[in-house]
PDB file of C-alpha atoms and ligand atoms in Angstrom:
ATOM      1  CA  MET A 293       5.412 -21.459 -12.411  1.00  0.00           C
ATOM      2  CA  ARG A 294       7.170 -18.338 -13.200  1.00  0.00           C
ATOM      3  CA  ARG A 295       9.578 -17.373 -10.604  1.00  0.00           C
ATOM      4  CA  LYS A 296       9.734 -13.805  -8.686  1.00  0.00           C
ATOM      5  CA  SER A 297      13.737 -14.040  -9.909  1.00  0.00           C
ATOM      6  CA  GLN A 298      13.076 -13.760 -13.678  1.00  0.00           C
ATOM      7  CA  VAL A 299      11.977 -10.375 -13.305  1.00  0.00           C
ATOM      8  CA  THR A 300      15.262  -8.214 -12.467  1.00  0.00           C
ATOM      9  CA  LEU A 301      16.358  -4.906 -13.114  1.00  0.00           C
ATOM     10  CA  GLY A 302      19.794  -5.417 -13.309  1.00  0.00           C
ATOM     11  CA  ASP A 303      22.003  -6.451 -10.610  1.00  0.00           C
ATOM     12  CA  LYS A 304      21.534  -3.040  -7.869  1.00  0.00           C
ATOM     13  CA  MET A 305      18.875  -0.709  -8.617  1.00  0.00           C
ATOM     14  CA  ASN A 306      18.519   1.855  -6.124  1.00  0.00           C
ATOM     15  CA  LEU A 307      15.829   4.179  -7.419  1.00  0.00           C
ATOM     16  CA  ILE A 308      14.377   7.750  -6.641  1.00  0.00           C
ATOM     17  CA  PHE A 309      10.715   8.280  -7.176  1.00  0.00           C
ATOM     18  CA  LEU A 310       9.791  11.683  -7.473  1.00  0.00           C
ATOM     19  CA  GLY A 311       6.485  13.615  -7.806  1.00  0.00           C
ATOM     20  CA  ALA A 312       4.009  16.077  -6.109  1.00  0.00           C
ATOM     21  CA  PRO A 313       1.786  14.985  -3.018  1.00  0.00           C
ATOM     22  CA  GLY A 314      -0.712  13.127  -4.757  1.00  0.00           C
ATOM     23  CA  SER A 315       1.009  12.088  -8.098  1.00  0.00           C
ATOM     24  CA  GLY A 316       0.672   8.307  -6.748  1.00  0.00           C
ATOM     25  CA  LYS A 317       4.306   8.132  -5.861  1.00  0.00           C
ATOM     26  CA  GLY A 318       3.901   5.858  -3.076  1.00  0.00           C
ATOM     27  CA  THR A 319       0.921   3.664  -4.621  1.00  0.00           C
ATOM     28  CA  VAL A 320       3.120   2.831  -7.728  1.00  0.00           C
ATOM     29  CA  ALA A 321       6.251   1.974  -5.432  1.00  0.00           C
ATOM     30  CA  LYS A 322       4.264  -0.645  -3.299  1.00  0.00           C
ATOM     31  CA  LYS A 323       3.580  -2.227  -6.658  1.00  0.00           C
ATOM     32  CA  VAL A 324       7.211  -2.003  -8.370  1.00  0.00           C
ATOM     33  CA  THR A 325       8.555  -3.725  -4.856  1.00  0.00           C
ATOM     34  CA  GLU A 326       6.123  -6.848  -5.218  1.00  0.00           C
ATOM     35  CA  LYS A 327       7.621  -7.030  -8.317  1.00  0.00           C
ATOM     36  CA  PHE A 328      11.178  -6.242  -8.416  1.00  0.00           C
ATOM     37  CA  SER A 329      11.204  -7.283  -4.705  1.00  0.00           C
ATOM     38  CA  ILE A 330      13.274  -4.065  -3.421  1.00  0.00           C
ATOM     39  CA  PRO A 331      11.692  -2.331  -0.646  1.00  0.00           C
ATOM     40  CA  GLN A 332       9.814   0.268  -0.820  1.00  0.00           C
ATOM     41  CA  ILE A 333      11.350   2.962   1.907  1.00  0.00           C
ATOM     42  CA  SER A 334       8.585   5.958   2.236  1.00  0.00           C
ATOM     43  CA  THR A 335      10.116   8.578   4.939  1.00  0.00           C
ATOM     44  CA  GLY A 336       6.447   9.855   5.391  1.00  0.00           C
ATOM     45  CA  ASP A 337       5.859   6.400   6.564  1.00  0.00           C
ATOM     46  CA  LEU A 338       8.845   5.906   8.703  1.00  0.00           C
ATOM     47  CA  LEU A 339       7.851   9.520  10.023  1.00  0.00           C
ATOM     48  CA  ARG A 340       4.586   8.305  11.024  1.00  0.00           C
ATOM     49  CA  GLU A 341       5.584   4.885  12.379  1.00  0.00           C
ATOM     50  CA  GLU A 342       7.527   7.464  15.033  1.00  0.00           C
ATOM     51  CA  LEU A 343       4.550   9.826  15.321  1.00  0.00           C
ATOM     52  CA  LYS A 344       2.621   6.388  16.948  1.00  0.00           C
ATOM     53  CA  LYS A 345       5.516   6.560  19.661  1.00  0.00           C
ATOM     54  CA  ASP A 346       4.126   9.618  21.119  1.00  0.00           C
ATOM     55  CA  SER A 347       7.562  10.253  22.198  1.00  0.00           C
ATOM     56  CA  ARG A 348       9.350  13.790  22.703  1.00  0.00           C
ATOM     57  CA  LEU A 349      10.667  13.536  19.274  1.00  0.00           C
ATOM     58  CA  SER A 350       6.942  12.380  18.130  1.00  0.00           C
ATOM     59  CA  TRP A 351       5.409  15.446  19.164  1.00  0.00           C
ATOM     60  CA  GLU A 352       8.020  17.683  17.326  1.00  0.00           C
ATOM     61  CA  LEU A 353       7.312  16.047  14.459  1.00  0.00           C
ATOM     62  CA  LYS A 354       3.556  16.137  14.295  1.00  0.00           C
ATOM     63  CA  SER A 355       3.880  20.006  15.002  1.00  0.00           C
ATOM     64  CA  TYR A 356       5.905  19.788  11.353  1.00  0.00           C
ATOM     65  CA  MET A 357       4.048  16.846   9.490  1.00  0.00           C
ATOM     66  CA  ASP A 358       0.430  18.283  10.478  1.00  0.00           C
ATOM     67  CA  SER A 359       1.394  22.338   9.255  1.00  0.00           C
ATOM     68  CA  GLY A 360       2.700  20.705   5.808  1.00  0.00           C
ATOM     69  CA  LYS A 361       6.329  21.841   6.370  1.00  0.00           C
ATOM     70  CA  LEU A 362       9.665  19.696   6.150  1.00  0.00           C
ATOM     71  CA  VAL A 363      10.575  17.947   8.717  1.00  0.00           C
ATOM     72  CA  PRO A 364      14.721  19.257   9.643  1.00  0.00           C
ATOM     73  CA  ASP A 365      17.021  17.349   7.802  1.00  0.00           C
ATOM     74  CA  SER A 366      18.620  16.338  11.715  1.00  0.00           C
ATOM     75  CA  ILE A 367      15.935  14.218  11.941  1.00  0.00           C
ATOM     76  CA  ILE A 368      14.773  12.753   8.929  1.00  0.00           C
ATOM     77  CA  VAL A 369      18.780  11.619   7.946  1.00  0.00           C
ATOM     78  CA  PRO A 370      19.550   9.536  10.696  1.00  0.00           C
ATOM     79  CA  MET A 371      16.345   7.477  10.131  1.00  0.00           C
ATOM     80  CA  LEU A 372      16.729   7.372   6.965  1.00  0.00           C
ATOM     81  CA  LYS A 373      20.459   5.757   7.475  1.00  0.00           C
ATOM     82  CA  VAL A 374      19.467   3.246   9.991  1.00  0.00           C
ATOM     83  CA  ARG A 375      16.879   2.043   7.118  1.00  0.00           C
ATOM     84  CA  LEU A 376      18.885   2.178   4.461  1.00  0.00           C
ATOM     85  CA  SER A 377      21.919  -0.135   6.146  1.00  0.00           C
ATOM     86  CA  LYS A 378      19.290  -2.890   6.434  1.00  0.00           C
ATOM     87  CA  LYS A 379      19.696  -6.076   4.680  1.00  0.00           C
ATOM     88  CA  ASP A 380      17.147  -5.815   2.317  1.00  0.00           C
ATOM     89  CA  CYS A 381      18.373  -2.562   0.830  1.00  0.00           C
ATOM     90  CA  GLU A 382      21.269  -4.555  -0.926  1.00  0.00           C
ATOM     91  CA  LYS A 383      19.799  -5.403  -4.087  1.00  0.00           C
ATOM     92  CA  GLY A 384      18.273  -2.357  -4.591  1.00  0.00           C
ATOM     93  CA  PHE A 385      15.635   0.361  -3.196  1.00  0.00           C
ATOM     94  CA  ILE A 386      13.110   2.627  -3.822  1.00  0.00           C
ATOM     95  CA  LEU A 387      13.121   5.744  -2.361  1.00  0.00           C
ATOM     96  CA  ASP A 388       9.714   7.118  -1.576  1.00  0.00           C
ATOM     97  CA  GLY A 389       9.606  11.062  -0.581  1.00  0.00           C
ATOM     98  CA  PHE A 390      13.176  11.466  -0.205  1.00  0.00           C
ATOM     99  CA  PRO A 391      15.139  13.568  -1.208  1.00  0.00           C
ATOM    100  CA  ARG A 392      12.750  16.598  -1.148  1.00  0.00           C
ATOM    101  CA  THR A 393      15.481  18.975  -1.309  1.00  0.00           C
ATOM    102  CA  ILE A 394      18.535  19.539  -3.268  1.00  0.00           C
ATOM    103  CA  ALA A 395      20.438  19.987  -0.100  1.00  0.00           C
ATOM    104  CA  GLN A 396      18.942  16.323   0.600  1.00  0.00           C
ATOM    105  CA  ALA A 397      20.317  14.956  -2.971  1.00  0.00           C
ATOM    106  CA  GLU A 398      23.994  16.129  -1.683  1.00  0.00           C
ATOM    107  CA  LEU A 399      23.429  14.506   1.254  1.00  0.00           C
ATOM    108  CA  LEU A 400      22.551  11.061  -0.213  1.00  0.00           C
ATOM    109  CA  GLY A 401      25.949  11.548  -2.232  1.00  0.00           C
ATOM    110  CA  LYS A 402      28.018  12.461   0.655  1.00  0.00           C
ATOM    111  CA  GLU A 403      26.934   9.459   2.071  1.00  0.00           C
ATOM    112  CA  GLY A 404      27.956   7.173  -0.673  1.00  0.00           C
ATOM    113  CA  VAL A 405      24.272   6.198  -1.983  1.00  0.00           C
ATOM    114  CA  LYS A 406      24.586   6.209  -5.515  1.00  0.00           C
ATOM    115  CA  ILE A 407      21.577   6.540  -7.401  1.00  0.00           C
ATOM    116  CA  GLU A 408      20.577   4.888 -10.680  1.00  0.00           C
ATOM    117  CA  LYS A 409      17.430   6.234 -11.780  1.00  0.00           C
ATOM    118  CA  ALA A 410      15.294   9.244 -10.393  1.00  0.00           C
ATOM    119  CA  VAL A 411      11.456   8.468 -12.115  1.00  0.00           C
ATOM    120  CA  LEU A 412       9.120  11.527 -11.723  1.00  0.00           C
ATOM    121  CA  PHE A 413       5.359  11.062 -11.925  1.00  0.00           C
ATOM    122  CA  ASP A 414       4.119  13.585 -13.584  1.00  0.00           C
ATOM    123  CA  VAL A 415       0.519  14.994 -13.209  1.00  0.00           C
ATOM    124  CA  PRO A 416      -1.020  18.243 -13.426  1.00  0.00           C
ATOM    125  CA  MET A 417      -1.101  20.114  -9.868  1.00  0.00           C
ATOM    126  CA  LYS A 418      -4.917  20.488 -10.288  1.00  0.00           C
ATOM    127  CA  GLU A 419      -5.430  16.884 -10.493  1.00  0.00           C
ATOM    128  CA  VAL A 420      -3.108  16.318  -7.065  1.00  0.00           C
ATOM    129  CA  TYR A 421      -5.387  18.862  -5.315  1.00  0.00           C
ATOM    130  CA  ASP A 422      -8.576  16.438  -5.437  1.00  0.00           C
ATOM    131  CA  ARG A 423      -6.426  13.184  -5.067  1.00  0.00           C
ATOM    132  CA  ILE A 424      -4.987  13.909  -2.031  1.00  0.00           C
ATOM    133  CA  VAL A 425      -8.793  15.381  -0.682  1.00  0.00           C
ATOM    134  CA  ASN A 426      -9.978  11.757  -1.675  1.00  0.00           C
ATOM    135  CA  ARG A 427      -7.332  10.092  -0.058  1.00  0.00           C
ATOM    136  CA  ARG A 428      -7.768   7.514   3.062  1.00  0.00           C
ATOM    137  CA  THR A 429      -5.319   5.307   4.390  1.00  0.00           C
ATOM    138  CA  CYS A 430      -5.047   2.691   6.786  1.00  0.00           C
ATOM    139  CA  LYS A 431      -4.460   3.057  10.497  1.00  0.00           C
ATOM    140  CA  SER A 432      -3.008  -0.436  10.519  1.00  0.00           C
ATOM    141  CA  CYS A 433      -0.689  -1.332   7.578  1.00  0.00           C
ATOM    142  CA  GLY A 434      -0.544   2.318   5.728  1.00  0.00           C
ATOM    143  CA  ALA A 435      -2.683   0.921   2.498  1.00  0.00           C
ATOM    144  CA  VAL A 436      -3.446   4.142   0.516  1.00  0.00           C
ATOM    145  CA  TYR A 437      -7.202   3.910  -0.980  1.00  0.00           C
ATOM    146  CA  ASN A 438      -8.996   7.222  -3.208  1.00  0.00           C
ATOM    147  CA  ILE A 439     -12.637   7.302  -2.208  1.00  0.00           C
ATOM    148  CA  LEU A 440     -13.775   8.028  -5.781  1.00  0.00           C
ATOM    149  CA  THR A 441     -10.549   6.262  -8.288  1.00  0.00           C
ATOM    150  CA  ILE A 442      -9.811   3.195  -5.898  1.00  0.00           C
ATOM    151  CA  PRO A 443     -11.954   2.846  -3.109  1.00  0.00           C
ATOM    152  CA  PRO A 444     -11.799   0.067  -0.616  1.00  0.00           C
ATOM    153  CA  LYS A 445     -14.205  -3.178  -0.840  1.00  0.00           C
ATOM    154  CA  LYS A 446     -16.218  -2.006   2.384  1.00  0.00           C
ATOM    155  CA  GLU A 447     -16.478   1.810   3.180  1.00  0.00           C
ATOM    156  CA  GLY A 448     -13.917   3.062   5.616  1.00  0.00           C
ATOM    157  CA  VAL A 449     -11.951  -0.646   6.271  1.00  0.00           C
ATOM    158  CA  CYS A 450      -8.893  -1.587   4.468  1.00  0.00           C
ATOM    159  CA  ASP A 451      -8.952  -4.710   2.342  1.00  0.00           C
ATOM    160  CA  LYS A 452      -5.678  -5.959   3.041  1.00  0.00           C
ATOM    161  CA  CYS A 453      -5.847  -5.754   6.676  1.00  0.00           C
ATOM    162  CA  GLY A 454      -9.456  -4.624   7.820  1.00  0.00           C
ATOM    163  CA  GLY A 455      -8.001  -1.538   9.816  1.00  0.00           C
ATOM    164  CA  GLU A 456      -9.610   1.375   9.811  1.00  0.00           C
ATOM    165  CA  LEU A 457      -9.380   4.238   7.075  1.00  0.00           C
ATOM    166  CA  TYR A 458      -8.625   7.858   8.129  1.00  0.00           C
ATOM    167  CA  SER A 459      -8.078  11.087   6.345  1.00  0.00           C
ATOM    168  CA  ARG A 460      -4.393  12.225   7.434  1.00  0.00           C
ATOM    169  CA  GLU A 461      -4.365  15.300   9.232  1.00  0.00           C
ATOM    170  CA  ASP A 462      -2.303  16.832   6.496  1.00  0.00           C
ATOM    171  CA  GLN A 463      -5.258  16.473   4.191  1.00  0.00           C
ATOM    172  CA  ARG A 464      -7.099  19.659   5.414  1.00  0.00           C
ATOM    173  CA  PRO A 465      -7.273  21.902   2.544  1.00  0.00           C
ATOM    174  CA  GLU A 466      -4.766  24.793   3.795  1.00  0.00           C
ATOM    175  CA  VAL A 467      -2.382  22.256   4.559  1.00  0.00           C
ATOM    176  CA  ILE A 468      -2.474  20.529   1.345  1.00  0.00           C
ATOM    177  CA  THR A 469      -2.012  24.033  -0.441  1.00  0.00           C
ATOM    178  CA  LYS A 470       1.045  24.684   1.815  1.00  0.00           C
ATOM    179  CA  ARG A 471       2.180  20.858   0.743  1.00  0.00           C
ATOM    180  CA  LEU A 472       2.155  21.943  -2.609  1.00  0.00           C
ATOM    181  CA  GLU A 473       3.736  25.267  -2.170  1.00  0.00           C
ATOM    182  CA  VAL A 474       6.460  23.316  -0.142  1.00  0.00           C
ATOM    183  CA  TYR A 475       6.690  21.120  -3.304  1.00  0.00           C
ATOM    184  CA  ALA A 476       6.959  23.649  -6.008  1.00  0.00           C
ATOM    185  CA  LYS A 477       9.569  25.872  -4.188  1.00  0.00           C
ATOM    186  CA  GLU A 478      12.261  23.170  -2.251  1.00  0.00           C
ATOM    187  CA  THR A 479      11.244  19.843  -4.327  1.00  0.00           C
ATOM    188  CA  GLU A 480      10.661  20.537  -8.043  1.00  0.00           C
ATOM    189  CA  PRO A 481      14.109  21.726  -8.681  1.00  0.00           C
ATOM    190  CA  LEU A 482      15.295  18.061  -8.249  1.00  0.00           C
ATOM    191  CA  ILE A 483      13.731  17.415 -11.732  1.00  0.00           C
ATOM    192  CA  GLU A 484      15.845  19.677 -13.120  1.00  0.00           C
ATOM    193  CA  TYR A 485      19.304  18.285 -10.739  1.00  0.00           C
ATOM    194  CA  TYR A 486      18.725  14.756 -12.208  1.00  0.00           C
ATOM    195  CA  ARG A 487      17.920  15.531 -15.660  1.00  0.00           C
ATOM    196  CA  GLU A 488      21.155  16.897 -15.910  1.00  0.00           C
ATOM    197  CA  LYS A 489      22.469  13.934 -14.396  1.00  0.00           C
ATOM    198  CA  LYS A 490      21.082  12.512 -17.052  1.00  0.00           C
ATOM    199  CA  LYS A 491      19.121   9.982 -14.446  1.00  0.00           C
ATOM    200  CA  LEU A 492      15.606  11.240 -14.742  1.00  0.00           C
ATOM    201  CA  ILE A 493      12.564   9.243 -16.187  1.00  0.00           C
ATOM    202  CA  LYS A 494       9.491  10.784 -16.588  1.00  0.00           C
ATOM    203  CA  VAL A 495       6.528   8.919 -16.573  1.00  0.00           C
ATOM    204  CA  ASP A 496       2.377  10.072 -17.362  1.00  0.00           C
ATOM    205  CA  ALA A 497       0.917   9.954 -13.996  1.00  0.00           C
ATOM    206  CA  ASN A 498      -2.209  11.296 -15.174  1.00  0.00           C
ATOM    207  CA  GLN A 499      -3.813   7.940 -16.047  1.00  0.00           C
ATOM    208  CA  ILE A 500      -5.167   4.608 -13.857  1.00  0.00           C
ATOM    209  CA  PRO A 501      -2.699   3.022 -11.458  1.00  0.00           C
ATOM    210  CA  GLU A 502      -2.389  -0.130 -13.496  1.00  0.00           C
ATOM    211  CA  LYS A 503      -1.254   2.232 -16.745  1.00  0.00           C
ATOM    212  CA  VAL A 504       1.211   4.069 -14.641  1.00  0.00           C
ATOM    213  CA  LEU A 505       2.734   1.122 -13.155  1.00  0.00           C
ATOM    214  CA  GLN A 506       2.589  -0.489 -16.785  1.00  0.00           C
ATOM    215  CA  ALA A 507       4.729   2.633 -18.174  1.00  0.00           C
ATOM    216  CA  THR A 508       6.933   2.793 -15.074  1.00  0.00           C
ATOM    217  CA  ILE A 509       8.471  -0.648 -15.568  1.00  0.00           C
ATOM    218  CA  GLU A 510       8.699  -0.268 -19.047  1.00  0.00           C
ATOM    219  CA  LYS A 511      10.677   2.854 -19.238  1.00  0.00           C
ATOM    220  CA  LEU A 512      12.743   1.360 -16.034  1.00  0.00           C
ATOM    221  CA  ARG A 513      14.078  -1.915 -18.482  1.00  0.00           C
ATOM    222  CA  GLU A 514      15.007   0.501 -21.566  1.00  0.00           C
TER     223      GLU A 514
HETATM  224  P1  ADP B 857       2.906  12.900   0.638  1.00  0.00           P
HETATM  225  O1  ADP B 857       4.216  12.606  -0.456  1.00  0.00           O
HETATM  226  O2  ADP B 857       1.628  13.182  -0.050  1.00  0.00           O
HETATM  227  O3  ADP B 857       3.320  14.482   0.462  1.00  0.00           O
HETATM  228  P2  ADP B 857       4.549  12.071   2.831  1.00  0.00           P
HETATM  229  O4  ADP B 857       3.975  10.882   3.765  1.00  0.00           O
HETATM  230  O5  ADP B 857       5.655  11.575   1.524  1.00  0.00           O
HETATM  231  O6  ADP B 857       3.213  12.474   2.493  1.00  0.00           O
HETATM  232  O7  ADP B 857       5.022  13.249   3.654  1.00  0.00           O
HETATM  233  C1  ADP B 857       4.519  13.305   4.943  1.00  0.00           C
HETATM  234  C2  ADP B 857       5.186  14.556   5.625  1.00  0.00           C
HETATM  235  O8  ADP B 857       6.313  13.743   6.055  1.00  0.00           O
HETATM  236  C3  ADP B 857       5.931  15.545   4.699  1.00  0.00           C
HETATM  237  O9  ADP B 857       4.680  16.881   4.406  1.00  0.00           O
HETATM  238  C4  ADP B 857       6.817  16.107   5.634  1.00  0.00           C
HETATM  239  O10 ADP B 857       6.320  17.074   6.651  1.00  0.00           O
HETATM  240  C5  ADP B 857       7.207  14.728   5.876  1.00  0.00           C
HETATM  241  N1  ADP B 857       8.564  14.180   5.296  1.00  0.00           N
HETATM  242  C6  ADP B 857       8.505  13.121   4.573  1.00  0.00           C
HETATM  243  N2  ADP B 857       9.051  13.109   3.700  1.00  0.00           N
HETATM  244  C7  ADP B 857      10.453  13.944   4.182  1.00  0.00           C
HETATM  245  C8  ADP B 857      11.574  14.464   3.434  1.00  0.00           C
HETATM  246  N3  ADP B 857      12.365  13.619   2.630  1.00  0.00           N
HETATM  247  N4  ADP B 857      12.281  15.666   4.141  1.00  0.00           N
HETATM  248  C9  ADP B 857      11.244  16.225   5.487  1.00  0.00           C
HETATM  249  N5  ADP B 857      10.081  16.135   5.443  1.00  0.00           N
HETATM  250  C10 ADP B 857       9.791  15.174   5.230  1.00  0.00           C
HETATM  251 ZN1   ZN B 858      -4.663  -1.959   5.815  1.00  0.00          ZN
END
């Protein structure tokens, strides 16, 4: 039997997954997590967990997220710090959705979080719009589907847990446009930022998920 520990990426692998909304980075992150036993830390998922609590904070968060704006660092950074201090992060992690601005990238440095590689999931902008429109998310476990390209076995039902699939509030066309704008303005500069630091890996994300995964693993091993 093949042991999981045979598949390693070096002693410690702190990774950042970069890419536009809809680039598929979250889907690939879930697979890389299974393969290398390092957790996927999705700030979007952390925030959506908070939303479920129906607290005062969750109402504030909702207004940012449903309109496609970034939530303030004063909210997201403490949440991320708590998550990164957990034991499962000792051998590394995949940051999915953070940093989204140069300021957030610099905060990581200030907090002493060392990053080995930043993986860019490269996909044409006209592709991402359709991908987001067709995306469905499981209410219970957060699994992500695409009704055209990665459909669930039974319509509206999660393959993994039987949960109900829904279309996120931030997938309304006008909100998608806003999110893509925010990405271009705030997040895209990170590509140059990590390229200058010689940490950037570029993966062609305009292919089927298995191929994207394969390309990612190959590049990480180089
Ligand atoms: P996607 O990858 O499809 O853009 P996410 O689940 O990563 O979606 O994020 C959803 C929303 O959560 C964002 O539109 C934003 O409001 C908020 N968010 C997630 N990560 C961050 C972050 N690092 N900084 C600020 N806001 C964030
Ligand atoms: Zn599910």
